[in-house]
Amino acid sequence: MTACAIETTAQDGDGAARRPEFTIASDGSYAARLAGEGEALFPERWTLDGPEPYAVPLPLGQPEERDAQLLPLADGRVLIGRRVGGRCAFSLLYPTGPATGEVPLGGVEAESVRLLPPSPDGRSAYALAVGGRSTAIWQVAGGAFGPEHVAEVKGRCTGGVWLDRAGQLLALDREFEGGGPVKAVAVDLGRGGEVTPLLQITEESHDRLLLADPDSGLLLIRSDAPSPGQGRLGWGVLGSTRPVRFPESLRSAEAAVTPFAVQPGQVLMPESCAVALRIDGAAGSWVGVWRPASRRLVQLPAPEGWLCGTGLWTRDGVLLLPYATDAAPCGLARVEGAADALVPEAPAPAAARASAPAPEEPAGGEPSEGRRAPAVCRPVPLQQAPLTGRTAPG
């Protein structure tokens, strides 16, 4: 299974903090969220790898604040980060019979601290502390002596996507003080925080990494390179020099499309990976399934009470979607055959291919026959980083 690479905190449209998202552990075994009603909120751990999912409440002596951050570990413990004055304090929670055990880990002194998605190793947890001119990366769980500062990256960093199974290579979206385009960079935590450019579609474009699959190298990207000022969803392959592709099937003027899970186990076959997407429109939120090789988007209804934007794939192509309703407060819907619906269509005859419009729009590369080359420098769609060309830290 693979977990969705989403942020553990979010904001409403007006910028106000709201309840953290449902977060799934890196191996798909556990998940965590804030449950309860009104101000009576408490951490809740879900077990997902058994015959049926079940939830265990982890309340303590007082309710949790809405800005509390939760992250499940592969051993069943749940990391919680709480805002206490000018610092973020971290603890590990675990069930102890009828009560909840808590192990304080220490805190990070910073105005803005945000947990990164679960580390692929299943036992570590990391957080970003954004400062005025740089961003600190802290290991807040899994170390020897509480929170440990592991890297400092120049600029203001957001996002956070793991690029490998070891939890060493981390992609961040970076921008500098005073403006300029947002660019994704790779940070090697095993080499003292070395920073390497990762996405450079054009010099002026804002290029963000949304999701990565370490097995296949598939990357899901949002960039305004093909349409300045308007973010488009595209895909590429880690380490490839081929242009990023922006499929028309993922472009919608009426809805926002965001990827949240990639089918695992497709080793070195990025075009075969099924991708699950959250689609937000005027009628609500529903599910999309897409694969690079199929070049079409299959739209599916979401289960009632879907914890929007979360889910995971099994290796055999079953999509699992968590939901919570009054009748079923801990549910996991199985979408059988979701990946099978994306079997690539038979190739068209050569004559038809020559006259048909291109189904995908590359961001650069050689111009197609019959159209003028764009008036921009040839882009570097996906640089060789983090495999080669390393730079100094920061």
Coordinates of C-alpha atoms in Angstrom, one line a residue:
M1 CA 0.0 0.0 0.0
T2 CA 1.0 3.6 -0.4
A3 CA -0.1 6.5 1.7
C4 CA -1.3 9.8 0.4
A5 CA 1.2 12.6 0.5
I6 CA -0.8 15.4 1.9
E7 CA -0.1 18.1 4.4
T8 CA -1.2 17.3 7.9
T9 CA -2.7 20.8 8.4
A10 CA -4.8 22.9 6.1
Q11 CA -6.6 26.2 5.9
D12 CA -10.1 27.4 5.0
G13 CA -10.6 29.8 2.1
D14 CA -10.3 32.7 4.5
G15 CA -6.9 31.6 5.8
A16 CA -8.2 30.5 9.2
A17 CA -6.8 27.2 10.6
R18 CA -9.3 24.3 10.5
R19 CA -9.2 20.7 11.8
P20 CA -6.2 18.7 10.6
E21 CA -6.7 16.3 7.8
F22 CA -7.0 12.5 8.2
T23 CA -3.4 11.3 7.9
I24 CA -2.3 7.8 6.9
A25 CA 1.0 6.2 8.0
S26 CA 3.6 5.6 5.4
D27 CA 2.9 1.8 5.2
G28 CA -0.9 2.2 5.3
S29 CA -1.2 0.4 8.6
Y30 CA -2.6 3.2 10.8
A31 CA -4.2 6.6 10.4
A32 CA -5.0 9.5 12.8
R33 CA -7.3 12.4 13.0
L34 CA -9.0 14.8 15.5
A35 CA -12.4 13.4 16.3
G36 CA -15.2 14.8 18.4
E37 CA -17.7 17.7 18.1
G38 CA -17.4 21.4 18.7
E39 CA -14.6 22.2 21.1
A40 CA -14.5 18.6 22.6
L41 CA -11.8 17.3 20.2
F42 CA -9.5 14.4 20.9
P43 CA -7.0 12.3 18.9
E44 CA -8.3 9.2 17.3
R45 CA -6.2 6.4 15.8
W46 CA -7.5 4.1 13.0
T47 CA -6.2 0.6 12.3
L48 CA -6.4 0.0 8.5
D49 CA -4.5 -3.2 7.9
G50 CA -6.8 -5.7 9.7
P51 CA -9.9 -7.5 8.4
E52 CA -12.0 -4.5 9.2
P53 CA -10.9 -1.0 10.1
Y54 CA -11.5 0.1 13.7
A55 CA -10.8 3.3 15.7
V56 CA -9.3 3.8 19.1
P57 CA -9.9 7.2 20.9
L58 CA -6.8 8.7 22.6
P59 CA -8.3 11.4 24.9
L60 CA -6.3 13.1 27.6
G61 CA -7.2 15.3 30.5
Q62 CA -8.4 18.2 28.4
P63 CA -9.7 18.7 24.8
E64 CA -7.2 19.4 22.0
E65 CA -7.1 22.7 20.1
R66 CA -8.2 22.7 16.4
D67 CA -4.6 23.5 15.3
A68 CA -3.2 20.4 16.9
Q69 CA -1.2 18.3 14.4
L70 CA -1.3 14.5 14.3
L71 CA 0.9 12.0 12.5
P72 CA 0.6 8.2 12.9
L73 CA 3.7 6.0 13.1
A74 CA 4.0 2.4 11.8
D75 CA 4.2 1.0 15.4
G76 CA 0.8 2.4 16.3
R77 CA 1.8 5.4 18.3
V78 CA 0.5 8.8 17.3
L79 CA 2.6 11.9 17.3
I80 CA 0.8 15.1 18.3
G81 CA 2.1 18.7 18.0
R82 CA 0.5 21.4 20.1
R83 CA 1.0 25.1 20.0
V84 CA 2.2 26.3 23.5
G85 CA 3.1 30.0 23.5
G86 CA 5.9 30.6 21.0
R87 CA 6.8 26.9 20.6
C88 CA 5.4 23.7 19.2
A89 CA 5.5 20.9 21.8
F90 CA 5.5 17.2 20.6
S91 CA 4.4 14.1 22.4
L92 CA 3.7 10.4 21.5
L93 CA 0.3 9.0 22.3
Y94 CA -0.6 5.3 22.7
P95 CA -3.5 3.3 24.2
T96 CA -3.0 1.8 27.6
G97 CA -6.1 -0.2 28.4
P98 CA -8.9 2.3 29.2
A99 CA -6.4 5.3 29.4
T100 CA -4.1 7.1 27.0
G101 CA -0.3 7.1 27.6
E102 CA 1.8 10.1 26.7
V103 CA 5.5 10.5 26.2
P104 CA 6.7 14.1 25.9
L105 CA 9.4 14.6 23.3
G106 CA 10.2 18.3 23.7
G107 CA 9.5 21.3 21.5
V108 CA 10.7 23.6 18.7
E109 CA 10.9 27.3 19.3
A110 CA 9.4 29.0 16.2
E111 CA 6.4 31.0 15.2
S112 CA 5.4 28.6 12.4
V113 CA 6.0 24.8 12.7
R114 CA 4.3 22.3 10.4
L115 CA 4.6 18.6 10.4
L116 CA 5.8 17.0 7.1
P117 CA 4.0 13.9 5.7
P118 CA 4.9 10.6 7.4
S119 CA 8.4 9.5 6.7
P120 CA 8.8 6.3 4.6
D121 CA 10.8 4.6 7.4
G122 CA 7.6 4.5 9.5
R123 CA 9.4 5.5 12.8
S124 CA 10.6 9.1 12.2
A125 CA 8.8 12.4 11.9
Y126 CA 9.9 15.7 10.6
A127 CA 8.7 19.3 10.7
L128 CA 9.4 22.6 9.0
A129 CA 10.0 25.7 11.0
V130 CA 9.8 28.7 8.7
G131 CA 11.9 31.7 9.6
G132 CA 12.4 35.1 7.9
R133 CA 15.1 34.1 5.4
S134 CA 15.4 30.3 5.8
T135 CA 13.5 27.2 6.8
A136 CA 14.7 24.7 9.4
I137 CA 14.0 21.0 9.1
W138 CA 13.6 19.3 12.5
Q139 CA 13.4 15.6 13.3
V140 CA 10.8 15.6 16.0
A141 CA 10.4 11.9 16.6
G142 CA 12.6 8.8 16.0
G143 CA 15.8 10.5 17.2
A144 CA 17.9 9.8 20.3
F145 CA 17.3 13.0 22.3
G146 CA 14.0 14.6 21.3
P147 CA 13.7 17.2 18.5
E148 CA 16.9 17.6 16.5
H149 CA 17.8 20.2 14.0
V150 CA 18.9 18.4 10.8
A151 CA 19.0 20.9 8.0
E152 CA 18.6 24.6 7.2
V153 CA 17.4 25.6 3.7
K154 CA 17.6 29.2 2.4
G155 CA 14.2 30.7 1.5
R156 CA 10.7 30.0 2.6
C157 CA 9.7 26.3 2.1
T158 CA 6.3 24.7 1.9
G159 CA 5.0 21.4 0.6
G160 CA 6.9 18.3 1.4
V161 CA 7.1 15.1 -0.6
W162 CA 9.4 12.1 0.1
L163 CA 11.4 10.9 -3.0
D164 CA 12.8 7.6 -1.6
R165 CA 11.8 4.6 0.6
A166 CA 14.6 5.4 3.1
G167 CA 13.3 8.7 4.2
Q168 CA 16.4 10.5 3.2
L169 CA 15.5 12.6 0.1
L170 CA 12.8 15.2 0.7
A171 CA 11.4 17.6 -1.9
L172 CA 10.2 21.0 -0.8
D173 CA 8.7 24.0 -2.7
R174 CA 10.9 27.0 -2.1
E175 CA 10.6 30.8 -2.7
F176 CA 12.8 33.6 -1.7
E177 CA 12.1 36.8 0.2
G178 CA 11.1 39.6 -2.1
G179 CA 9.3 37.4 -4.6
G180 CA 10.4 35.3 -7.6
P181 CA 9.1 32.0 -8.8
V182 CA 8.4 29.0 -6.6
K183 CA 10.7 26.0 -7.4
A184 CA 10.8 22.5 -6.1
V185 CA 14.2 21.5 -4.6
A186 CA 15.5 18.2 -3.2
V187 CA 17.1 18.1 0.2
D188 CA 19.3 15.2 1.1
L189 CA 18.9 14.7 4.9
G190 CA 21.6 12.0 4.8
R191 CA 24.2 14.4 3.5
G192 CA 23.8 17.3 5.9
G193 CA 20.9 18.9 4.1
E194 CA 22.4 19.3 0.6
V195 CA 20.0 21.1 -1.6
T196 CA 19.7 20.4 -5.3
P197 CA 17.3 21.9 -7.9
L198 CA 14.5 19.5 -8.8
L199 CA 12.0 21.3 -11.1
Q200 CA 12.9 24.0 -13.6
I201 CA 10.3 24.0 -16.3
T202 CA 11.0 27.6 -17.3
E203 CA 12.9 30.3 -15.5
E204 CA 9.7 32.3 -14.7
S205 CA 7.3 29.4 -13.9
H206 CA 6.0 28.4 -10.5
D207 CA 6.8 24.7 -10.3
R208 CA 5.5 22.7 -7.3
L209 CA 5.8 19.0 -6.6
L210 CA 2.5 17.5 -5.3
L211 CA 3.2 13.7 -5.1
A212 CA 5.9 11.2 -5.9
D213 CA 6.1 7.4 -6.2
P214 CA 9.5 6.0 -5.3
D215 CA 8.8 2.7 -7.0
S216 CA 8.2 4.0 -10.5
G217 CA 9.7 7.5 -10.2
L218 CA 6.3 9.1 -11.2
L219 CA 6.0 12.7 -10.2
L220 CA 2.8 14.8 -10.1
I221 CA 3.4 18.5 -10.6
R222 CA 1.5 21.7 -10.6
S223 CA 3.0 24.5 -12.7
D224 CA 1.9 27.6 -14.6
A225 CA 4.5 27.0 -17.3
P226 CA 1.9 26.2 -20.1
S227 CA -0.5 28.9 -18.9
P228 CA 1.2 31.8 -17.0
G229 CA -0.8 32.7 -13.9
Q230 CA -2.9 29.5 -14.0
G231 CA -1.6 26.3 -12.3
R232 CA -1.9 23.2 -14.5
L233 CA -1.5 19.6 -13.3
G234 CA 1.2 17.6 -15.0
W235 CA 3.4 14.6 -14.7
G236 CA 7.0 13.6 -15.2
V237 CA 9.6 11.1 -14.1
L238 CA 12.3 11.6 -11.5
G239 CA 15.7 12.0 -13.2
S240 CA 14.3 12.2 -16.7
T241 CA 15.1 14.9 -19.2
R242 CA 11.9 14.4 -21.1
P243 CA 9.4 17.4 -20.9
V244 CA 6.8 17.5 -18.2
R245 CA 3.4 16.6 -19.7
F246 CA 0.2 18.5 -19.0
P247 CA -2.7 16.2 -20.0
E248 CA -5.9 17.9 -21.2
S249 CA -7.9 15.2 -19.3
L250 CA -6.6 16.7 -16.0
R251 CA -7.5 20.3 -17.0
S252 CA -10.9 21.6 -15.8
A253 CA -12.3 25.1 -15.6
E254 CA -15.1 24.1 -13.3
A255 CA -13.3 22.0 -10.7
A256 CA -10.0 21.8 -8.9
V257 CA -8.1 18.5 -9.3
T258 CA -5.6 17.3 -6.8
P259 CA -3.7 14.0 -6.6
F260 CA -3.6 12.2 -3.3
A261 CA -2.4 8.6 -3.9
V262 CA -0.4 6.5 -6.4
Q263 CA -0.6 2.8 -7.0
P264 CA 2.6 1.2 -5.6
G265 CA 4.6 -1.7 -6.9
Q266 CA 4.9 -0.4 -10.5
V267 CA 8.7 -0.6 -10.5
L268 CA 10.2 1.5 -13.3
M269 CA 6.8 1.7 -15.0
P270 CA 5.6 5.3 -14.3
E271 CA 3.1 5.3 -17.2
S272 CA 1.3 2.3 -15.7
C273 CA 0.7 3.8 -12.2
A274 CA -2.9 4.5 -11.4
V275 CA -3.4 7.9 -9.6
A276 CA -6.3 8.8 -7.4
L277 CA -7.4 12.4 -7.4
R278 CA -9.7 14.6 -5.4
I279 CA -12.1 16.7 -7.6
D280 CA -13.7 19.7 -6.0
G281 CA -16.5 21.4 -7.8
A282 CA -19.7 23.3 -7.2
A283 CA -21.5 20.1 -6.5
G284 CA -19.1 19.0 -3.8
S285 CA -16.1 16.6 -3.9
W286 CA -15.7 13.3 -5.7
V287 CA -13.0 10.9 -6.8
G288 CA -11.0 10.7 -10.1
V289 CA -8.8 7.9 -11.3
W290 CA -6.1 8.5 -14.0
R291 CA -3.1 6.8 -15.5
P292 CA -0.5 8.5 -17.7
A293 CA -0.7 5.7 -20.3
S294 CA -4.5 5.9 -20.6
R295 CA -4.7 9.7 -21.1
R296 CA -8.2 9.8 -19.7
L297 CA -9.8 10.6 -16.3
V298 CA -12.4 8.3 -14.9
Q299 CA -14.7 10.0 -12.4
L300 CA -16.3 8.0 -9.5
P301 CA -18.7 9.0 -6.7
A302 CA -17.2 9.3 -3.3
P303 CA -18.6 7.2 -0.4
E304 CA -20.8 9.1 2.0
G305 CA -18.7 10.7 4.7
W306 CA -15.5 10.4 2.7
L307 CA -12.6 12.1 4.5
C308 CA -11.9 14.1 1.4
G309 CA -8.6 13.9 -0.3
T310 CA -7.4 10.8 1.6
G311 CA -7.0 7.2 0.6
L312 CA -4.6 4.5 -0.5
W313 CA -4.0 1.9 -3.2
T314 CA -3.3 -1.8 -2.8
R315 CA -0.7 -3.3 -5.1
D316 CA -3.4 -5.1 -7.0
G317 CA -5.2 -1.9 -7.9
V318 CA -7.9 -1.6 -5.3
L319 CA -8.6 1.9 -4.1
L320 CA -9.4 2.3 -0.4
L321 CA -11.3 5.4 0.7
P322 CA -11.8 6.1 4.4
Y323 CA -15.1 7.6 5.5
A324 CA -17.0 8.4 8.8
T325 CA -20.7 8.7 9.3
D326 CA -23.0 8.6 12.3
A327 CA -23.9 5.0 11.4
A328 CA -20.3 4.0 10.5
P329 CA -17.8 6.2 12.4
C330 CA -14.8 4.2 11.0
G331 CA -15.2 2.9 7.5
L332 CA -13.0 2.0 4.6
A333 CA -14.7 1.8 1.2
R334 CA -13.1 -0.6 -1.4
V335 CA -13.3 0.5 -5.0
E336 CA -12.6 -2.8 -6.9
G337 CA -11.2 -2.6 -10.4
A338 CA -10.5 1.2 -10.2
A339 CA -7.1 0.7 -11.9
D340 CA -8.6 -1.8 -14.4
A341 CA -10.9 1.0 -15.7
L342 CA -7.7 2.7 -17.0
V343 CA -6.6 0.0 -19.5
P344 CA -4.9 1.9 -22.3
E345 CA -6.9 2.1 -25.5
A346 CA -5.6 0.5 -28.7
P347 CA -3.3 2.8 -30.7
A348 CA -4.9 4.7 -33.5
P349 CA -3.7 4.1 -37.1
A350 CA -0.8 6.2 -38.2
A351 CA -2.9 8.4 -40.5
A352 CA -5.3 9.1 -37.7
R353 CA -2.5 10.0 -35.3
A354 CA -1.1 12.4 -37.8
S355 CA -4.3 14.4 -38.0
A356 CA -5.5 14.1 -34.4
P357 CA -4.8 16.9 -31.9
A358 CA -2.1 16.2 -29.3
P359 CA -3.8 14.8 -26.1
E360 CA -1.1 16.2 -23.9
E361 CA 0.7 19.5 -23.9
P362 CA 4.4 19.4 -23.2
A363 CA 6.1 22.2 -21.4
G364 CA 8.9 22.8 -23.8
G365 CA 10.9 20.4 -25.8
E366 CA 11.0 20.2 -29.6
P367 CA 8.1 21.9 -31.4
S368 CA 5.6 19.7 -33.2
E369 CA 5.5 19.8 -36.9
G370 CA 3.3 22.7 -38.2
R371 CA 3.5 24.9 -35.2
R372 CA 6.0 27.6 -34.2
A373 CA 8.4 27.0 -31.3
P374 CA 7.5 28.9 -28.1
A375 CA 9.5 32.0 -27.5
V376 CA 11.2 30.7 -24.4
C377 CA 14.5 29.1 -23.6
R378 CA 14.5 25.3 -23.8
P379 CA 13.4 24.2 -20.3
V380 CA 15.0 21.7 -18.0
P381 CA 11.8 19.8 -17.2
L382 CA 13.2 17.5 -14.5
Q383 CA 16.8 18.1 -13.6
Q384 CA 19.1 15.1 -12.8
A385 CA 18.9 16.1 -9.1
P386 CA 19.0 14.6 -6.6
L387 CA 21.0 11.9 -8.4
T388 CA 23.8 14.2 -9.7
G389 CA 24.9 17.7 -9.7
R390 CA 24.7 18.3 -5.9
T391 CA 25.2 21.8 -4.5
A392 CA 26.3 23.1 -1.1
P393 CA 23.8 23.2 1.7
G394 CA 21.2 26.0 1.5

